[in-house]
Coordinates of C-alpha atoms (C1' of nucleotides) in Angstrom, one line a residue:
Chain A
X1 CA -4.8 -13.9 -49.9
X2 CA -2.5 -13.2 -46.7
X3 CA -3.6 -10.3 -46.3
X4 CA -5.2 -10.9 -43.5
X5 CA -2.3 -13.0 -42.2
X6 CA 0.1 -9.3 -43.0
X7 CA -3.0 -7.2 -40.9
X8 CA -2.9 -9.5 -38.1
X9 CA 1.3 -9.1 -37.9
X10 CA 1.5 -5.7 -38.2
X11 CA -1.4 -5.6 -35.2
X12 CA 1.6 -7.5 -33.0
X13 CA 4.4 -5.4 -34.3
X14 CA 2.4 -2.1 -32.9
X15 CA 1.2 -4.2 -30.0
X16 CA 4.7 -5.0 -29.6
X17 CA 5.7 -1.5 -30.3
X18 CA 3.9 0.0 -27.7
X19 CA 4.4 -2.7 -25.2
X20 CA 8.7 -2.2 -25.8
X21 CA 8.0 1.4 -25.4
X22 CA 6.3 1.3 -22.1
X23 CA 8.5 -1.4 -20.6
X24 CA 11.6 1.1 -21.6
X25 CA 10.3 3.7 -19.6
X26 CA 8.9 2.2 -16.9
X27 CA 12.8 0.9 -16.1
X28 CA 13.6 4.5 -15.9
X29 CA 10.9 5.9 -14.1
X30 CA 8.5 3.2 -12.7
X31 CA 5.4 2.9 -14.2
X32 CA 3.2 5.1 -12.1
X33 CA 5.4 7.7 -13.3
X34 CA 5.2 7.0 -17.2
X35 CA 2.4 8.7 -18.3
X36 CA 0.4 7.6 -21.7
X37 CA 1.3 10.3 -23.9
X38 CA 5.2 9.8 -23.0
X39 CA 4.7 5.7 -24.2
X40 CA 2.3 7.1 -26.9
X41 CA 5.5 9.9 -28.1
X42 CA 8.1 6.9 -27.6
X43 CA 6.1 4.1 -29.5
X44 CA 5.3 6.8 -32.2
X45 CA 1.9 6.6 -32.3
X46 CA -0.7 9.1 -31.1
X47 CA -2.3 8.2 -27.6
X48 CA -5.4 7.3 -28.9
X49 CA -3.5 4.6 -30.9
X50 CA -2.6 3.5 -27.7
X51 CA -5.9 2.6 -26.5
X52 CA -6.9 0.6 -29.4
X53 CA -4.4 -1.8 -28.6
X54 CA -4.8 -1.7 -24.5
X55 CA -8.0 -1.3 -23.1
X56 CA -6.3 0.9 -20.0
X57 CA -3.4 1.6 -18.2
X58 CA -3.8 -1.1 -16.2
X59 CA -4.0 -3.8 -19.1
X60 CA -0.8 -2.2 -20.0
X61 CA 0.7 -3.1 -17.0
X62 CA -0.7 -6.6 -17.0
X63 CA 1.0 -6.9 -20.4
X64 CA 4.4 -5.9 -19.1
X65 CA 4.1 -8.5 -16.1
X66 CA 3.4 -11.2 -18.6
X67 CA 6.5 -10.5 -20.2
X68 CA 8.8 -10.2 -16.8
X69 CA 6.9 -13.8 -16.0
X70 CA 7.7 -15.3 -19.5
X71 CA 10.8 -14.5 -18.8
X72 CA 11.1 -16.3 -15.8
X73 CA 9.3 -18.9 -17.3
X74 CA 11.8 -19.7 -20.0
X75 CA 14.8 -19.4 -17.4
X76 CA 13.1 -21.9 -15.4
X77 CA 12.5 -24.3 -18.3
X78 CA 16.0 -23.9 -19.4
X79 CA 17.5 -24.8 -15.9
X80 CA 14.8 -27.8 -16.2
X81 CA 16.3 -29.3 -19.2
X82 CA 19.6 -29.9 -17.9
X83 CA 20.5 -33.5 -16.7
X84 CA 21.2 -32.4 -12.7
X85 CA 20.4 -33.3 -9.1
X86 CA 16.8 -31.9 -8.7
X87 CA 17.6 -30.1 -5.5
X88 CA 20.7 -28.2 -7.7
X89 CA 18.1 -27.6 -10.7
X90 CA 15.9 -25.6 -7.3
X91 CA 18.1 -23.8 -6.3
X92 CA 19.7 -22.6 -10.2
X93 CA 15.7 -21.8 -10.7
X94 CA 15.8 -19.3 -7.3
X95 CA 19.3 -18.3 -9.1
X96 CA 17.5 -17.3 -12.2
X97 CA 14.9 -15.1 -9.8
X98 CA 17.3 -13.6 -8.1
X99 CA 18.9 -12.6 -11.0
X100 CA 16.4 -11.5 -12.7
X101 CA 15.0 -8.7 -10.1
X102 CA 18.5 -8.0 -9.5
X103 CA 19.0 -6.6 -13.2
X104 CA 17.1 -3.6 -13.1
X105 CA 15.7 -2.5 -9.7
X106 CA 13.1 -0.1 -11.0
X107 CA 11.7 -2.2 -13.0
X108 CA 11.5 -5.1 -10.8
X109 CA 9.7 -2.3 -8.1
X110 CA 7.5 -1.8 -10.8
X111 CA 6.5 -4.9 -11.6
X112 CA 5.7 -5.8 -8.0
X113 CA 4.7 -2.5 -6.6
X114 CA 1.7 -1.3 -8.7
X115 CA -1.7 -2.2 -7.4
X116 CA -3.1 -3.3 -10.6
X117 CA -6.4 -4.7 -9.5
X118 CA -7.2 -3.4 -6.1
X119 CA -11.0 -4.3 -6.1
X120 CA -11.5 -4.6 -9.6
X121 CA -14.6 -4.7 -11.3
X122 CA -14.6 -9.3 -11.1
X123 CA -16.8 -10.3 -13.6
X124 CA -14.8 -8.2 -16.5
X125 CA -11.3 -9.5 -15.7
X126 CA -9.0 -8.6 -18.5
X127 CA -7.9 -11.7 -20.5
X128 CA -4.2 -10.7 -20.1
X129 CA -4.3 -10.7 -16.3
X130 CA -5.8 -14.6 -17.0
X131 CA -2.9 -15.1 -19.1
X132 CA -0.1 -13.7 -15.7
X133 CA -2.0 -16.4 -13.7
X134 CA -1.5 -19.1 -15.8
X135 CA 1.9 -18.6 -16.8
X136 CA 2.4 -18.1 -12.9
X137 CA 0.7 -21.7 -12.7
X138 CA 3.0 -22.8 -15.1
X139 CA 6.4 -21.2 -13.3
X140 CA 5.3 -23.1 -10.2
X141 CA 4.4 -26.1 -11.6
X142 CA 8.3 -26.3 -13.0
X143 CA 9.2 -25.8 -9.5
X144 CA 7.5 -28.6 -8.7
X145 CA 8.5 -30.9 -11.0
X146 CA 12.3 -30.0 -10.1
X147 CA 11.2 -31.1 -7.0
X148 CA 9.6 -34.2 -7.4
X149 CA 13.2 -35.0 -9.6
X150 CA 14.8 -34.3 -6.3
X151 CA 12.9 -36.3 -4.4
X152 CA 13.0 -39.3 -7.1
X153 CA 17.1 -39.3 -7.5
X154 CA 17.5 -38.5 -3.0
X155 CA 18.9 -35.3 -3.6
X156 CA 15.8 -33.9 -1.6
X157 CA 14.6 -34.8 1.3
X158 CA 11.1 -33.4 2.9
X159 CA 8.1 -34.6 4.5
X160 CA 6.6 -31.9 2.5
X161 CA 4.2 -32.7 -0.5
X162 CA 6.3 -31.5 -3.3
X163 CA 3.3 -29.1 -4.6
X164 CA 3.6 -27.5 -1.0
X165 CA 7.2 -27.2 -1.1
X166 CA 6.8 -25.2 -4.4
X167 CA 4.6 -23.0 -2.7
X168 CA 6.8 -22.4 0.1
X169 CA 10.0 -21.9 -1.9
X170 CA 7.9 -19.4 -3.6
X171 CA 6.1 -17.7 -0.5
X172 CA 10.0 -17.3 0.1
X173 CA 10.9 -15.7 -3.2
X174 CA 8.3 -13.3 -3.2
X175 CA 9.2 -12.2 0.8
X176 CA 12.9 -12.0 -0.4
X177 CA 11.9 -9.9 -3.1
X178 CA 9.4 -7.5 -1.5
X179 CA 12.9 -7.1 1.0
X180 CA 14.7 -6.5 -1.5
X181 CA 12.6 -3.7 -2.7
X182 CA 12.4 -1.6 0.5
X183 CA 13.7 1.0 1.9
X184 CA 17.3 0.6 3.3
X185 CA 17.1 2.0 6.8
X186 CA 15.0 -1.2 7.2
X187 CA 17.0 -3.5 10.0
X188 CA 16.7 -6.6 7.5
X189 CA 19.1 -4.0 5.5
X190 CA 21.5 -3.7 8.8
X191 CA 21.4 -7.6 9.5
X192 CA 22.1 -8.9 6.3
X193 CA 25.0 -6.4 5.7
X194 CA 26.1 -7.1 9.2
X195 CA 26.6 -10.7 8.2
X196 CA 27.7 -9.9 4.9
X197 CA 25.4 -11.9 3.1
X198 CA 23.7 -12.1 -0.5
X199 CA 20.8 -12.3 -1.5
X200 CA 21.4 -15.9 -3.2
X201 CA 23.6 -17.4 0.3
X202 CA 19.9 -16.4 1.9
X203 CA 18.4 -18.1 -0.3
X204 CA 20.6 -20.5 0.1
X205 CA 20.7 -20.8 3.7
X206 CA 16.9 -21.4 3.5
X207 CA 17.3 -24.0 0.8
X208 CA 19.8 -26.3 2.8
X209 CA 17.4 -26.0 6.1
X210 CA 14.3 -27.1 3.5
X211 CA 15.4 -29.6 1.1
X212 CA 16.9 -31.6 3.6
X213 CA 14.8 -31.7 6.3
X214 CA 14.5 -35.0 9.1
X215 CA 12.5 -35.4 12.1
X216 CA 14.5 -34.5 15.3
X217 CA 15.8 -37.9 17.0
Chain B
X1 CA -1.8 28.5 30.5
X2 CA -3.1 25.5 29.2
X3 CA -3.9 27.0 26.1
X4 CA -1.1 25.5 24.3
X5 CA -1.7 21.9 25.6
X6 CA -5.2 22.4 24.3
X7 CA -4.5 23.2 21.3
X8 CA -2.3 20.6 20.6
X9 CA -5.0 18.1 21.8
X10 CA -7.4 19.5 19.5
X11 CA -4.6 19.0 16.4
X12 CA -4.3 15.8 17.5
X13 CA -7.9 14.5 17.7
X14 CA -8.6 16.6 14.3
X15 CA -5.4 14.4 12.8
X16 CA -7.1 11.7 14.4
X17 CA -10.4 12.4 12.8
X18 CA -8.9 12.8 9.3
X19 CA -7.1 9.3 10.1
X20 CA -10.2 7.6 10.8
X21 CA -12.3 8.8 7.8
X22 CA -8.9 7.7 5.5
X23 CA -9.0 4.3 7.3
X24 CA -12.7 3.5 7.1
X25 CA -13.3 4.5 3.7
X26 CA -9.7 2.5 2.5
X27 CA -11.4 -0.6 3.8
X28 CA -14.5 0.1 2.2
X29 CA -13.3 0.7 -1.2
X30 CA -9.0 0.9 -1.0
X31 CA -6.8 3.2 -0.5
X32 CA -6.6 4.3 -4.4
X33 CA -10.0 4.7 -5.0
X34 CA -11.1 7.1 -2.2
X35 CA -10.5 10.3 -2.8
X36 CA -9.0 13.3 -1.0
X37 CA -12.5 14.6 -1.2
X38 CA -14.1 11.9 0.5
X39 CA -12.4 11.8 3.0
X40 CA -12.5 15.4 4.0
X41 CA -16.2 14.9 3.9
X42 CA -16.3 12.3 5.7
X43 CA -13.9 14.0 8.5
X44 CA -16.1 17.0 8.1
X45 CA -13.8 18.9 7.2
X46 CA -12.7 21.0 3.8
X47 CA -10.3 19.8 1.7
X48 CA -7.6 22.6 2.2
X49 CA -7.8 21.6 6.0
X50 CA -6.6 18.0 5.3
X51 CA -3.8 19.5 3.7
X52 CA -2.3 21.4 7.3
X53 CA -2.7 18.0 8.8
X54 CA -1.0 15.7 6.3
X55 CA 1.6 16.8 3.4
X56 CA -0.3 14.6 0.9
X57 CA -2.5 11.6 0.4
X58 CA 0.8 10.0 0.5
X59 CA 1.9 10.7 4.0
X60 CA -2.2 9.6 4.8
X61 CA -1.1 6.2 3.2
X62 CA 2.1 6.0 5.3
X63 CA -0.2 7.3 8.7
X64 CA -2.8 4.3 7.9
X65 CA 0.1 2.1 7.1
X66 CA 1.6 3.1 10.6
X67 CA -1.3 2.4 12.2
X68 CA -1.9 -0.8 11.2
X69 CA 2.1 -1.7 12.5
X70 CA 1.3 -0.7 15.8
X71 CA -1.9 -2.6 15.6
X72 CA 0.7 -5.5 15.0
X73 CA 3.0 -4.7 17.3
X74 CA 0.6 -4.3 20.4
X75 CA -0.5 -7.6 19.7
X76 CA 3.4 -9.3 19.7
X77 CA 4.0 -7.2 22.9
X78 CA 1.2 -9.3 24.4
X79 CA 1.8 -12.8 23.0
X80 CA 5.0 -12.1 24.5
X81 CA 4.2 -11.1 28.0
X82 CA 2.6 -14.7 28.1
X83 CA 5.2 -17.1 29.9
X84 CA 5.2 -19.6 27.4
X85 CA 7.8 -22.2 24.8
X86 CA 9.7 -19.5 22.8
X87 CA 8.6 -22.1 19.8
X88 CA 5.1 -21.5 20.8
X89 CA 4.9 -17.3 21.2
X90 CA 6.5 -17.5 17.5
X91 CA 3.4 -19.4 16.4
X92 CA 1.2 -17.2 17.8
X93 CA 2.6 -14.1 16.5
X94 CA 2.5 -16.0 13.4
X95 CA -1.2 -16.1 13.6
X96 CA -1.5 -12.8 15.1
X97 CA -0.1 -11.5 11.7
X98 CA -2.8 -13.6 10.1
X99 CA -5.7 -12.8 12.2
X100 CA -4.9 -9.3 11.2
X101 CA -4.6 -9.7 7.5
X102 CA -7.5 -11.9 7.2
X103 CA -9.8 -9.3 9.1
X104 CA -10.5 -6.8 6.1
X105 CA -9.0 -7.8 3.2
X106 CA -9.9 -4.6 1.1
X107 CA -7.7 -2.9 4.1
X108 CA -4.9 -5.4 3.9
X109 CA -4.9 -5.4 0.2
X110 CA -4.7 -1.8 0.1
X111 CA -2.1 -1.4 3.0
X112 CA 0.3 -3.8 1.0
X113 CA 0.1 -2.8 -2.3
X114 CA 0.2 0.7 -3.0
X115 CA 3.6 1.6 -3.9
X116 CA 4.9 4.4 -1.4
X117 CA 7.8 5.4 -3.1
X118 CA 8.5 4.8 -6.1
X119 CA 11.8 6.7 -6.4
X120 CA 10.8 9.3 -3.7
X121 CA 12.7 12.6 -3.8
X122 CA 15.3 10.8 -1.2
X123 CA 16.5 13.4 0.7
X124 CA 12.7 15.0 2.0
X125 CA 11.6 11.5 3.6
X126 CA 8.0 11.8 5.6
X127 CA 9.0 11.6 9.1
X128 CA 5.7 9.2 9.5
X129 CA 7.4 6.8 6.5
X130 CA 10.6 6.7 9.3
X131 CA 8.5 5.7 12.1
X132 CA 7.1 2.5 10.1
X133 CA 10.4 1.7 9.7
X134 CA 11.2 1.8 13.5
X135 CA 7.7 0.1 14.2
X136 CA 8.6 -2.5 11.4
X137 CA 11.9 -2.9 13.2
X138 CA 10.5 -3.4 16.9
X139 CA 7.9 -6.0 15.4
X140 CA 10.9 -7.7 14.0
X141 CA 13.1 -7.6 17.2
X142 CA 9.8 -9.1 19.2
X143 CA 10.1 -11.8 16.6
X144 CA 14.1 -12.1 17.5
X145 CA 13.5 -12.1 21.2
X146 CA 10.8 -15.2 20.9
X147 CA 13.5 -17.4 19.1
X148 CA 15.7 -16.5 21.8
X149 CA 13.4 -17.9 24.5
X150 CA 12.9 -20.7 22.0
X151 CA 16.4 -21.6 21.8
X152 CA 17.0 -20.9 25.6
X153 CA 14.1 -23.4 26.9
X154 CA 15.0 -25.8 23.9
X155 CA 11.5 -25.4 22.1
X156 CA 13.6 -24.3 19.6
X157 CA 16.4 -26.0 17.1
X158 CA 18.0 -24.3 14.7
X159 CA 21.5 -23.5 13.4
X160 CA 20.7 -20.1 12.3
X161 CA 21.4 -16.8 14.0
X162 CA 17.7 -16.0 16.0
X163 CA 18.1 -12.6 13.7
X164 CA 18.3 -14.6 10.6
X165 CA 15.6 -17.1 11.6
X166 CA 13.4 -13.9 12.2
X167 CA 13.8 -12.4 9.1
X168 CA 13.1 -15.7 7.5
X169 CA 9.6 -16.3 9.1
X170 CA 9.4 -12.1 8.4
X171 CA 9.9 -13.0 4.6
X172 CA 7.8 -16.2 4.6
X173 CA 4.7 -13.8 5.9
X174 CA 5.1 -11.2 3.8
X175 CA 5.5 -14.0 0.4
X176 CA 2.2 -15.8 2.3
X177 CA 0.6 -12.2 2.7
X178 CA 1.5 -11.2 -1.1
X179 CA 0.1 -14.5 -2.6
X180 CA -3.7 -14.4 -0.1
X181 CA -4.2 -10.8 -1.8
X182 CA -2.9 -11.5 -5.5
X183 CA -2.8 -15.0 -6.3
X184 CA -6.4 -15.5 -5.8
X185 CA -7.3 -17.6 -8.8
X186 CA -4.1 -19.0 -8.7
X187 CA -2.6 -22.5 -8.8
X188 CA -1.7 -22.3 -4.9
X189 CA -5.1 -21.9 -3.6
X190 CA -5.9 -25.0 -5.6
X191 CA -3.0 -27.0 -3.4
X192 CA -4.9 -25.1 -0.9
X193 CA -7.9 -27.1 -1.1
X194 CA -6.8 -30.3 -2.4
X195 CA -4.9 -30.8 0.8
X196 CA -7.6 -28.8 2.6
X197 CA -5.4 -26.4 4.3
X198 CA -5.5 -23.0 6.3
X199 CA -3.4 -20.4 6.0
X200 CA -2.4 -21.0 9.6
X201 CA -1.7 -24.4 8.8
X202 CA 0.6 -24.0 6.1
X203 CA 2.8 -21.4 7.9
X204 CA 2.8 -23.8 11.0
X205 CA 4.1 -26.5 8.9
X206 CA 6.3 -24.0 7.8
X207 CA 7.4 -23.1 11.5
X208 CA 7.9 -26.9 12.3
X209 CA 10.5 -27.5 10.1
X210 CA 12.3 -24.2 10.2
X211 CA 12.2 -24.6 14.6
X212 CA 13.3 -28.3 14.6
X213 CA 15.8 -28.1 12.3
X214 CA 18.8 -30.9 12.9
X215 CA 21.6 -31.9 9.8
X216 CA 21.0 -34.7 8.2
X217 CA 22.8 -37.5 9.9
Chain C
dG1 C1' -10.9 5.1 -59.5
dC2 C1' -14.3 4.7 -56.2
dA3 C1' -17.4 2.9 -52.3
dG4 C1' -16.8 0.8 -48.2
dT5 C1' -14.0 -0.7 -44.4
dT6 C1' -10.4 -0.4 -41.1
dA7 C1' -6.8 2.2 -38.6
dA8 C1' -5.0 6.4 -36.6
dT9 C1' -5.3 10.9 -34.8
dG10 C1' -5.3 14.6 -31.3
dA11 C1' -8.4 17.9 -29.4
dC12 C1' -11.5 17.3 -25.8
dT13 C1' -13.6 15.8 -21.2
dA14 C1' -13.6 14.2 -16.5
dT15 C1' -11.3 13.3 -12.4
dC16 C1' -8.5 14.3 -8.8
dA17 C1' -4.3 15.8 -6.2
dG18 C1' -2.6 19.7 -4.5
dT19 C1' -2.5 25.3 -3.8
dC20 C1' -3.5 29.7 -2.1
dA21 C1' -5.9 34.1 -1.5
dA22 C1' -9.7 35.2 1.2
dT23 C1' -12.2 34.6 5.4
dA24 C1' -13.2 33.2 10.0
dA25 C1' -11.9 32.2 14.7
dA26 C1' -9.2 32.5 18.7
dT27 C1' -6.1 35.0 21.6
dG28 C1' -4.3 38.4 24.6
dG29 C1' -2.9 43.2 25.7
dG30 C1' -4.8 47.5 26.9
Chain D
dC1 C1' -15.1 44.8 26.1
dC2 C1' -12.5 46.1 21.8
dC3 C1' -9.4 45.6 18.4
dA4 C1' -4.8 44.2 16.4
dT5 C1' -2.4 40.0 15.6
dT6 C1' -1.9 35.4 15.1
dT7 C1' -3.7 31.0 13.9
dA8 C1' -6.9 27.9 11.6
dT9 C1' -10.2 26.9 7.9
dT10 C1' -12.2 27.2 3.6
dG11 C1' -13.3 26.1 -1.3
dA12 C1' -12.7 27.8 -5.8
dC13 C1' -8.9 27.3 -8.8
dT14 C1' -4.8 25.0 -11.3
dG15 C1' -2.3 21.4 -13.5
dA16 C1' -1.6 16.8 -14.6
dT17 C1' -3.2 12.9 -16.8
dA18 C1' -6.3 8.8 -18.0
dG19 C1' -9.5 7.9 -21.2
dT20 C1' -13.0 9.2 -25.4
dC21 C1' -14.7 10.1 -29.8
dA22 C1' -15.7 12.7 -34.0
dT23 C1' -12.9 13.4 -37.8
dT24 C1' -9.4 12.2 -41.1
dA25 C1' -6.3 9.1 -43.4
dA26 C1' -5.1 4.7 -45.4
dC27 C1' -6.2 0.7 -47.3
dT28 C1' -9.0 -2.9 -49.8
dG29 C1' -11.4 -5.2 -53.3
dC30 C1' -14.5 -4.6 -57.0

DNA sequence: GCAGTTAATGACTATCAGTCAATAAATGGG
DNA sequence: CCCATTTATTGACTGATAGTCATTAACTGC
């Protein structure tokens, strides 16, 4: 009997259904700004549907982060498989970041902007928000080992434990982004277009000054 | 007549009261959670009066937000004043920036994360959004002017424009800001403690290699 | 085909941001 | 001091929307 094997499918599909739905509109309008009955109308269900599926709003959103950091995740791993200096598999994995908040604005706002948790209640975490955190583990850790590869074939050079370099390089990404994000009449705005630089020859810049770091003489 | 000038004091202390009620309870229970009702009770005041004082609970947000930047930017002005290594006044506004976040983290959280604008009706900006921007942008050119005196005295070596360097360290505090209020089950703060570090620590290893920065020979 | 189980629905409730007509307080000329 | 006018304050009301739940529909296996 796969019967149960059909129920538990066509539970993803909708899950799935709903989760596409939401994602769609929140790259046209943000998320605060998608309200349940407008996912609800474009998944084609009815909103209570909706909540069968995800606990809250919030769960919903966790859901949607997961995907962006999947994502990510699978770009990263993808760089990773390639036979290359380690130091150019870093910076083709910032590449891949950049890229990806680069392709659709609102949604990348989205993604970062929403306060999902802001004091939440601790001992009931949602198991989805678990699931971000370990696939964020995951990200970073592939930063790491392209690191470590960098380190091993001399294409890096830091005094840095490669774990803490991760970090940094991400501490990095996640400044560049939240730039990226705000307003324009921000100066950052005026002195990178003064200088007539991307986003990636930033990235870049901070890179070259990182992975090959030595001591002042 | 100083009826005018009175009145205008009373505004402002009444704008002030309003202020303070919006900033205690926001690090009591964030910025999301406390209603506009709260708040007018705890100003002692009706709701309808918050309402001639502020457009809406967003412009509050933007006031608290403002606040806090000139909080920030009183303390650079000072660490400044101190006749010191350029190298060394950027650490310490490094850890000024720290000191401040680490203070109340329900107030930090809540500062950082709510999202502003989402796709804001562009062309009516809150003056009080503008003025964080200018605050934002005479925080950063305190930044600028450290390096400066960093590279004058020699404390400092880097190839980068001072700007550039100070948008750098910006981004590398707001990517070390972003991962103390999300990340905190995360893989980083488990680095963290295996190499027993501070947040200080980290961004002063940070500083070290981005103010002594020579090429590879 | 029918009893029991599971899934879906949408009208309903609660909460909260924001409004506005009514009211109160302050002002200043006579 | 009085009263007309201006200014400030109020809180009941509205509208939007997240989340609920009793009811209905669909499915399952005997």
């Amino acid at each position: 009997m796969g019967i149960k094997e059909r129920k538990e499918r066509e539970k993803n599909r909708r899950r799935d259904q709903i989760l596409s739905a939401a994602i769609e509109l929140t790259g046209q309008q943000g998320f605060e700004k998608t309200t349940m009955d407008e996912i609800a109308e474009k998944a084609e269900l009815s909103k209570g549907t909706l909540y069968l599926y995800y606990k809250d709003k919030s769960s919903l959103y966790q859901a949607i982060k997961k995907r962006a950091l999947q994502s990510l995740h699978q770009d990263f791993l993808t760089v990773l498989q390639q036979d290359k200096p380690g130091a150019l598999l870093v910076k083709e994995m910032t590449s891949s970041f950049l890229d990806m908040i680069q392709k659709n604005i609102t949604f990348t706002k989205a993604i970062m902007l929403y306060r999902g948790s802001e004091s939440s209640d601790s001992d009931q975490q949602s198991s989805i928000a678990e699931k971000c955190l370990n696939i964020e583990n995951d990200v970073n850790m592939l930063m790491v080992k392209a690191i470590q590869i960098g380190v091993q074939d001399g294409s890096i050079t830091t005094k840095l434990d490669p774990k803490l370099l991760a970090l940094q390089i991400g501490f990095q990404m996640r400044g560049l982004l939240q730039f990226y994000i705000l307003d324009n009449k921000n100066m950052g705005v005026k002195i990178f277009k003064e200088q007539n630089l991307t986003l990636g020859e930033l990235m870049d810049q901070f890179l070259n000054i990182h992975l090959n770091h030595v001591e002042k003489p």
